[in-house]
Coordinates of C-alpha atoms in Angstrom, one line a residue:
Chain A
X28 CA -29.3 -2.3 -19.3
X29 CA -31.9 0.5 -18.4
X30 CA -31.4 2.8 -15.6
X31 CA -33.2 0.9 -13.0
X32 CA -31.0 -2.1 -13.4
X33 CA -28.1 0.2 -13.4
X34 CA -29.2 2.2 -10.5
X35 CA -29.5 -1.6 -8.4
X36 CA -26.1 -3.1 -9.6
X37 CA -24.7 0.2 -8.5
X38 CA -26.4 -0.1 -5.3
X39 CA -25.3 -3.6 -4.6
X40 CA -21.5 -2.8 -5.2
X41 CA -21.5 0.6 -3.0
X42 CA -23.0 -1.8 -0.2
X43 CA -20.1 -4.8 -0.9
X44 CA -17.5 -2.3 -1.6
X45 CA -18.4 -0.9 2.0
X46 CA -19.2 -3.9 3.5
X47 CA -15.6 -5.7 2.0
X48 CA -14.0 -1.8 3.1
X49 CA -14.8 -2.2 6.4
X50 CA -12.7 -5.2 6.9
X51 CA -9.6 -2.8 6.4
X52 CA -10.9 0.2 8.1
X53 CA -11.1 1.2 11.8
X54 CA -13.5 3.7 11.0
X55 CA -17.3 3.0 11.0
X56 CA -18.6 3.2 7.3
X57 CA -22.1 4.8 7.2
X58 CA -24.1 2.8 4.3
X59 CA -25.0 6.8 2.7
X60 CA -23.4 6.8 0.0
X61 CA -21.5 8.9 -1.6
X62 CA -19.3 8.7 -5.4
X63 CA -16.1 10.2 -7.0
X64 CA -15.9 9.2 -10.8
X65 CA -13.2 8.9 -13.1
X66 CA -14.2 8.6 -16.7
X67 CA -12.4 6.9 -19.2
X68 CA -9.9 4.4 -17.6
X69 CA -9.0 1.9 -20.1
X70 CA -6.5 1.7 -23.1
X71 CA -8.7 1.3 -25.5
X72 CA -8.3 1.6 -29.1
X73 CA -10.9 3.9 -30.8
X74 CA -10.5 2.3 -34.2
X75 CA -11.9 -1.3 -32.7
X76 CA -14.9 -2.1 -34.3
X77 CA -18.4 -2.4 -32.7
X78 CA -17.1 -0.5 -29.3
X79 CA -18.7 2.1 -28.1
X80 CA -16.4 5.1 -26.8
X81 CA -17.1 8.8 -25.7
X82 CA -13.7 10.4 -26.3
X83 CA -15.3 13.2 -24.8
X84 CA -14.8 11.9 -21.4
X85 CA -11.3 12.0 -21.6
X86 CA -10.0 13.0 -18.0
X87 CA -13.0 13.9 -16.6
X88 CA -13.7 13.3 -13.0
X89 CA -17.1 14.2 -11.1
X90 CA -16.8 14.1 -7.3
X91 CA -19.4 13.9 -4.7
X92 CA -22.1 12.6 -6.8
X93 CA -25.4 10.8 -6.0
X94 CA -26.5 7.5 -7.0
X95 CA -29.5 9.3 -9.1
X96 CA -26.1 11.3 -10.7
X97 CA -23.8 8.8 -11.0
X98 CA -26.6 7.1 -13.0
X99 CA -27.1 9.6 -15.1
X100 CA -23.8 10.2 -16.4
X101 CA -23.0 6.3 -16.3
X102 CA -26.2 5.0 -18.1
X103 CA -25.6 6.2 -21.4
X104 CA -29.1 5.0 -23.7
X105 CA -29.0 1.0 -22.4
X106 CA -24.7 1.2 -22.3
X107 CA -22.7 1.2 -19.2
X108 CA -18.8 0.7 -19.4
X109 CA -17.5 -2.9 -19.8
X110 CA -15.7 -2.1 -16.2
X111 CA -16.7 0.2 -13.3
X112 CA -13.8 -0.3 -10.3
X113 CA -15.1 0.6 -7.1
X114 CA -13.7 0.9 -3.6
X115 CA -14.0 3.0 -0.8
X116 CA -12.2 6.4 -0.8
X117 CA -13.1 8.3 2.2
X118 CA -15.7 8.8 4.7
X119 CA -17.5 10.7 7.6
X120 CA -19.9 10.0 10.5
X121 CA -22.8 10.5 7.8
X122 CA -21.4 9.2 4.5
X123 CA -19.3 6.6 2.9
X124 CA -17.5 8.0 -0.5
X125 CA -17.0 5.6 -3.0
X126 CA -14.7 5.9 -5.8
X127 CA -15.6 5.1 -9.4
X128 CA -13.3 4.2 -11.8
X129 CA -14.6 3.4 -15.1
X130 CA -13.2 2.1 -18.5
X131 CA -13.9 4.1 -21.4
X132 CA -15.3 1.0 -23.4
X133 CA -19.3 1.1 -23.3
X134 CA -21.7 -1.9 -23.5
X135 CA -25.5 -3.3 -23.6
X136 CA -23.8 -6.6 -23.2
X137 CA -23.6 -8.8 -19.9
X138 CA -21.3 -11.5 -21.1
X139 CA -18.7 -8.2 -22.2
X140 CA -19.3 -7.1 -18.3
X141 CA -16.0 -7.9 -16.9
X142 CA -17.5 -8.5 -13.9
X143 CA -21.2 -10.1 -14.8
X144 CA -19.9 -13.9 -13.0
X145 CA -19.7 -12.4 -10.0
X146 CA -23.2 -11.1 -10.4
X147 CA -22.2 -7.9 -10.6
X148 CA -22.3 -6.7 -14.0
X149 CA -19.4 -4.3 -14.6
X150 CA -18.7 -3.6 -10.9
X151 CA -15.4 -4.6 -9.4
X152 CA -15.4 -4.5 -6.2
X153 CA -12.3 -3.8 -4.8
X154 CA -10.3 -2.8 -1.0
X155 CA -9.6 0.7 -0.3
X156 CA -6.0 1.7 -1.6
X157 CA -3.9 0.3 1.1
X158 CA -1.2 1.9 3.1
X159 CA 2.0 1.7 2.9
X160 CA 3.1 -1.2 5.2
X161 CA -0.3 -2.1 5.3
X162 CA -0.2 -6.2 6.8
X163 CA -3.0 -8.4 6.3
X164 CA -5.5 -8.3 9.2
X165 CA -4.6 -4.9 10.6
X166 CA -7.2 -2.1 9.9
X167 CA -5.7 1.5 9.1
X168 CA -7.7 4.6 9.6
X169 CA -9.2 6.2 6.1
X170 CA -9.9 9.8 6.9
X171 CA -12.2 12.3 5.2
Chain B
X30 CA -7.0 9.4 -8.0
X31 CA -4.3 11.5 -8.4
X32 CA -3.3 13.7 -6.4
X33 CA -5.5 12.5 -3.4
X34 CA -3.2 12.4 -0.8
X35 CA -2.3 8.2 -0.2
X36 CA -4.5 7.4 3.3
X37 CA -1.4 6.7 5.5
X38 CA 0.5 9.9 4.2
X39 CA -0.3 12.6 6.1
X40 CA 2.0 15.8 7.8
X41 CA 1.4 14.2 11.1
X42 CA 3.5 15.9 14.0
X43 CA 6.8 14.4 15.0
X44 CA 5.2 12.8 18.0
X45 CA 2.8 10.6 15.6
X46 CA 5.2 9.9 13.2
X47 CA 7.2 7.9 16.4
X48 CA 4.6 6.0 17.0
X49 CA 4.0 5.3 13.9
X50 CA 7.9 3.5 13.6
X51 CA 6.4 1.7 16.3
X52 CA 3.3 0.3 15.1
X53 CA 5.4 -0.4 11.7
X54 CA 8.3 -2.1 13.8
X55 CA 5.6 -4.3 15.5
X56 CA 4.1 -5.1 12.1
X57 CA 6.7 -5.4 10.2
X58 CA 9.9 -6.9 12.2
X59 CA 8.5 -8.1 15.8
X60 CA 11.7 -9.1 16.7
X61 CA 12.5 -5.1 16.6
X62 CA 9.8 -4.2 19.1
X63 CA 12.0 -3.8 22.1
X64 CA 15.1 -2.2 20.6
X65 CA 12.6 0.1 18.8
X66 CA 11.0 0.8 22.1
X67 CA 14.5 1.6 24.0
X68 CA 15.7 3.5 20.5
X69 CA 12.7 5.7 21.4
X70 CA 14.2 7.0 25.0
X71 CA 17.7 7.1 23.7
X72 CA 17.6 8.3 19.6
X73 CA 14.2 10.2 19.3
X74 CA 16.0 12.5 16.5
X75 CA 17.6 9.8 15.0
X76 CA 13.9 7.6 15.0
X77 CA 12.0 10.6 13.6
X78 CA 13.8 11.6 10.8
X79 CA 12.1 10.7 7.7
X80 CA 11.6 11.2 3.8
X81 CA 8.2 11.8 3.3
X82 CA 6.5 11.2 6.0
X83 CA 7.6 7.8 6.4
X84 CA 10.0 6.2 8.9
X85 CA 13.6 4.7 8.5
X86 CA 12.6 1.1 9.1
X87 CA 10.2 1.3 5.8
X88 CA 13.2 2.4 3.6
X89 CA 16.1 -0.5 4.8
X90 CA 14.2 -3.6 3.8
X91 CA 11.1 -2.7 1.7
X92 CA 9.6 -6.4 1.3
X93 CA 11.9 -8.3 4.0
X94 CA 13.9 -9.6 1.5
X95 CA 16.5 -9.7 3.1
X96 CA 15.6 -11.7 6.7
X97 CA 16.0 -11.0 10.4
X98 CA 18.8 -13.3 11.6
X99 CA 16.9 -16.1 13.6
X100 CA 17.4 -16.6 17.1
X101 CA 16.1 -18.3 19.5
X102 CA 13.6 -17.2 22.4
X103 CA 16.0 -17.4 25.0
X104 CA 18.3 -14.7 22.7
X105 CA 15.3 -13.1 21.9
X106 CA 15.0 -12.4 26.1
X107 CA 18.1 -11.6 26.8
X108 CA 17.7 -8.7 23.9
X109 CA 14.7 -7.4 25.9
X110 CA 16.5 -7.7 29.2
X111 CA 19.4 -5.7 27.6
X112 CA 16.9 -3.5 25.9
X113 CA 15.8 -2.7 29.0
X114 CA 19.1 -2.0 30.6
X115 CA 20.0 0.2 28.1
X116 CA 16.9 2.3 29.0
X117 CA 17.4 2.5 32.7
X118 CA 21.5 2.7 32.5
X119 CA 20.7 6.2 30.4
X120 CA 18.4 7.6 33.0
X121 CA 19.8 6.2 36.5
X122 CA 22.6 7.9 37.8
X123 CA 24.6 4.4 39.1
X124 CA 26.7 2.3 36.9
X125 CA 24.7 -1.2 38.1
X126 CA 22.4 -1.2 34.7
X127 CA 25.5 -0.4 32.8
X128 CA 27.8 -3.0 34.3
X129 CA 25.2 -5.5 34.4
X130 CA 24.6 -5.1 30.9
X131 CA 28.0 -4.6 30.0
X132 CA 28.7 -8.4 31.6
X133 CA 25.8 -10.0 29.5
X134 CA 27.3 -8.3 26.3
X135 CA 30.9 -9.8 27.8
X136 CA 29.1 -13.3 28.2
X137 CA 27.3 -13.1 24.8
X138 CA 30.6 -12.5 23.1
X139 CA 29.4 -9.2 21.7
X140 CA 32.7 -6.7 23.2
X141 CA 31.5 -3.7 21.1
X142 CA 28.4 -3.6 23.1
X143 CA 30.1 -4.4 26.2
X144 CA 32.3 -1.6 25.6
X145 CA 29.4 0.8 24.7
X146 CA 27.9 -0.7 28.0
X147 CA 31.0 0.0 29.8
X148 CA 31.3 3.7 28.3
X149 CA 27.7 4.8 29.1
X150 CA 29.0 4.1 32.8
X151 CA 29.9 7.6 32.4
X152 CA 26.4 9.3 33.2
X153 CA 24.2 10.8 29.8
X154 CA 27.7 11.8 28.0
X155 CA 28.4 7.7 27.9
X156 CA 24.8 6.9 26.7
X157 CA 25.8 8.7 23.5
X158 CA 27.1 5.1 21.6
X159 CA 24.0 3.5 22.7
X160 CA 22.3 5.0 19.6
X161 CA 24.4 3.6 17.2
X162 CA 23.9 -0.1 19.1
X163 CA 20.3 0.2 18.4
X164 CA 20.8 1.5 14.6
X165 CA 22.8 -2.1 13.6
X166 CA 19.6 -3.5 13.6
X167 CA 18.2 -1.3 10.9
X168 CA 21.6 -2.1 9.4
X169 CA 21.1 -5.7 9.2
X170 CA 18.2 -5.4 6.9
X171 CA 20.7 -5.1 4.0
X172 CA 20.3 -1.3 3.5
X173 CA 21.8 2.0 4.8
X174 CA 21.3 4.6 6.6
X175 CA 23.4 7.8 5.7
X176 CA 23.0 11.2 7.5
X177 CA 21.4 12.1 10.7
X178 CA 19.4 15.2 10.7
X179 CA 19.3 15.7 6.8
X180 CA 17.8 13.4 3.6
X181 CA 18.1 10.1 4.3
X182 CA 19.3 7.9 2.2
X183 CA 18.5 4.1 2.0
X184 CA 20.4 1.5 -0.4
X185 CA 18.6 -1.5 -0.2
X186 CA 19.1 -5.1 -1.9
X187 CA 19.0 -4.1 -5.6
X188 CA 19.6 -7.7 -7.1
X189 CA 16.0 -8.4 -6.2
X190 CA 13.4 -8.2 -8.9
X191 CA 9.3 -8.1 -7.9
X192 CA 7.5 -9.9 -10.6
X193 CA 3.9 -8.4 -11.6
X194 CA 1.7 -9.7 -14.4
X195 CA -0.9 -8.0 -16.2
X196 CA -3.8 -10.1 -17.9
X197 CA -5.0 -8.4 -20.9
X198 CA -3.8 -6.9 -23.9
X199 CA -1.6 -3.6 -24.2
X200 CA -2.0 -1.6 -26.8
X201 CA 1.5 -1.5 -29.3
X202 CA 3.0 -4.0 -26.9
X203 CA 3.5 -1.6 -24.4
X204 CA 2.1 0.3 -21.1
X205 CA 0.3 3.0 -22.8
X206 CA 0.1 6.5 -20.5
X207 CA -2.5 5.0 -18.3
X208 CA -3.3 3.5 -15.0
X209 CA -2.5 0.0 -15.1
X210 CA -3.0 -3.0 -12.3
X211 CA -0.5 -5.0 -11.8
X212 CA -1.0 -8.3 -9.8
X213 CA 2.3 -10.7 -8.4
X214 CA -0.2 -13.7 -8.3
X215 CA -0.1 -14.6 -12.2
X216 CA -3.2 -17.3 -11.3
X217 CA -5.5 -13.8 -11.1
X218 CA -4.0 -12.0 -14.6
X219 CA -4.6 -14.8 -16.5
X220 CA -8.3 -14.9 -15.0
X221 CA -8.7 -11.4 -16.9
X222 CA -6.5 -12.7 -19.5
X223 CA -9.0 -15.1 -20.5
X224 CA -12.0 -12.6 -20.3
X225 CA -10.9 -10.6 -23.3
X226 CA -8.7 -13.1 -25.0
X227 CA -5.5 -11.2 -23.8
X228 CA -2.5 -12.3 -23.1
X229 CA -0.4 -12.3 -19.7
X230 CA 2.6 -9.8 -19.9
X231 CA 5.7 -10.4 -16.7
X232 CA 6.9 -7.2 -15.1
X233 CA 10.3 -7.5 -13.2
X234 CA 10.5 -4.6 -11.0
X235 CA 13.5 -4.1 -8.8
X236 CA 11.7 -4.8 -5.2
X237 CA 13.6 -1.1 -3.9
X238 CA 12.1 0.5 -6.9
X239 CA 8.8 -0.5 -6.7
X240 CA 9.1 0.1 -2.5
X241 CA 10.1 3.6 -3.5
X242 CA 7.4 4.4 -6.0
X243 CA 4.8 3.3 -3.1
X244 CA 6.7 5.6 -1.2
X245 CA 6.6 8.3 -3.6
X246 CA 3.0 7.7 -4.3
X247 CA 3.3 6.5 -7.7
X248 CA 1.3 3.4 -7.1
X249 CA -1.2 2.3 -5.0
X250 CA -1.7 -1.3 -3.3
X251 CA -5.3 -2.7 -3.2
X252 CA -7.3 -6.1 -2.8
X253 CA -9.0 -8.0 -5.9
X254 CA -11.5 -10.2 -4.9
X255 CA -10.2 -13.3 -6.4
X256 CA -12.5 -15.6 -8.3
X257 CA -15.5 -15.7 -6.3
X258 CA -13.7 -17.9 -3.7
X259 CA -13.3 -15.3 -0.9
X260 CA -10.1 -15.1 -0.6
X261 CA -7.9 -11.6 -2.4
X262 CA -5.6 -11.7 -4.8
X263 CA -3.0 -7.9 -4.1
X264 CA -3.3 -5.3 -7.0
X265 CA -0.5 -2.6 -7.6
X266 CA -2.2 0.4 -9.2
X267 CA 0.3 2.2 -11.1
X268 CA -0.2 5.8 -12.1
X269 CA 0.0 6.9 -15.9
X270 CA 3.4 8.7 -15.4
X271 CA 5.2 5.6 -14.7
X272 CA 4.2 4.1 -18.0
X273 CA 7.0 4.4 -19.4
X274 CA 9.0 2.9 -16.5
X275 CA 7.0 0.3 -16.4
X276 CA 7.8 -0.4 -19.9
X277 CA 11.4 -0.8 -19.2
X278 CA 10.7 -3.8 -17.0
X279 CA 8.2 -5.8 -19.2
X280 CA 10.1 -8.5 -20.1
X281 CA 9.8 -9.2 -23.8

């Protein structure tokens, strides 16, 4: 997957992820977007064969990144990870932060995309971490 | 992820963290609205104290395991009417409230709150066994309250396990020191079962264990959409250090 195609899956999750967010948050989510990433998620095994991994990326996180960085660090020469979690983490008047959370399993592959039948390549697009006592139906303020 | 604060856990003020009880009494227990309300006037100590930030109700019956009693709308009115007695017999000098509501208690065949009726006759000093009225129904959630102004300490309904399935394949057999999602509906694990050829793995977690690890941050609750159909399948997020925990409820 080049960069482009990386750059529009990315896009079209930040805007679901938000979009699906705002159903659980009393806040308005501005659609500027902003990302917090956690490499290397996964439990993988580094002796499988025909994975790629970067065992360098072992408990790194980036916060605040843009979707030029995010790109960058994600779109490693045509691989992306197999899955990329994201959800909606914080925001302000002017921003929407998204979290990233990515497994440490890389791939050129669609069918290996956990989510590609969703349309949506690796992207899961999941709520904001709920609150405690959270009940269906009833929005709960995020915060910055 | 971790150590960002959980977005309902916050070092509010007192003030907010009452009506918060509220808004998690209305939520969670509707039937608790009213005594919550008149608990307010009469226990506001009692109502604020907390373990982490996070009121009594949330600790006695973490899933509603355990049931409200049922009763039926014309008991359900007569609690609000009482409710409301309570409230005015603490603040209004005359013993009308208290003897009304003392005679309802009589009628209902409930003669510990007539006679906490009858004592708060006496003005303010009487009032004082109204508090512990408005505690039994925290009580009859199946846990405990212990204390008043120190740690409080909830037993709830240990016999009840919480079973979460992960779709996928663990490494050794085992929760490995990572984050790891959790799902009760077993429908959605085996839908990432299938993606990698994994297999679905049962977690029995005592519910009052897992209620306290929310508590204590050590997972988080989300939404998975759920197979394209629009409706959610619920995610627990569990953090890497309760791996090995984890592990202990994985049934083999």
């Amino acid at each position: 997957m080049n960069k482009n195609d990386f750059t529009t899956y990315l896009l079209a999750a930040s805007y679901l992820a938000t979009k699906s967010g705002q159903e659980y948050i009393k806040e308005k989510l501005a659609f500027e977007f902003r990302f917090d990433v956690e490499l290397n998620q996964s439990y993988d095994d580094p002796s499988d064969e025909g994975v790629t991994f970067y065992p360098e990326d072992e408990g790194r996180i980036f916060n605040d990144q843009s979707i030029e960085e995010v790109t960058t660090l994600l779109s490693r020469s045509g691989l992306i990870p197999e899955w990329i979690d994201i959800n909606v983490k914080s925001c302000s008047k002017e921003t929407t932060t998204l979290h990233l959370s990515c497994a440490g399993k890389y791939t050129d592959q669609m069918e290996k995309m956990y989510y590609s039948d969703r349309g949506l390549a690796s992207f899961g697009v999941k709520s904001p971490n709920l609150p405690i006592d959270w009940v269906e139906g009833k929005k709960f303020k995020l915060g910055k | 992820m971790s150590g960002t604060p959980h977005p309902g856990q916050t070092d509010q003020p007192t003030e907010n963290r009452v009506w918060d009880f509220f808004e998690a009494a209305e939520e969670s227990a509707p039937e608790l609205q009213p005594q919550a309300l008149a608990l307010h006037y009469l226990a506001r100590p009692v109502l604020v104290q907390t373990v982490s930030g996070r009121c009594i109700l949330a600790f006695v019956d973490p899933y509603g395991l355990s049931g409200l009693e049922s009763q039926s709308g014309f008991s359900k009115g007569l609690d609000w009417l009482q409710g409301g007695l309570d409230v005015v017999g603490t603040f209004e000098p005359t013993p009308f409230a208290d003897l009304g509501n003392a005679a309802i208690s009589g009628l209902r065949g409930n003669k510990t709150d007539a006679a906490l009726s009858l004592a708060g006759v006496i003005p303010y000093v009487g009032d004082a066994g109204k508090i512990g009225k408005y505690l039994k129904p925290l009580k009859r959630f199946g846990g405990k309250v212990k204390g008043f102004f120190g740690k409080t300490v909830v037993r709830g309904s240990d016999e009840f396990t919480t079973a979460l399935y992960h779709g996928g394949n663990l490494r050794d057999g085992a929760v490995q020191s990572r984050r790891i999602s959790l799902t009760p509906d077993v429908n959605h694990a085996k839908r990432y079962a299938d993606l990698n050829g994994g297999q679905i793995y049962q977690f029995d977690v005592p519910s009052t264990r897992l209620r306290q690890l929310e508590l204590d941050d050590g997972v988080l609750r989300l939404q998975d959409s759920y197979l394209n159909t629009g409706s959610y399948a619920s995610e627990f997020r569990f953090k890497p250090s309760v791996a090995p925990e984890l592990n202990q409820y994985l049934r083999r």
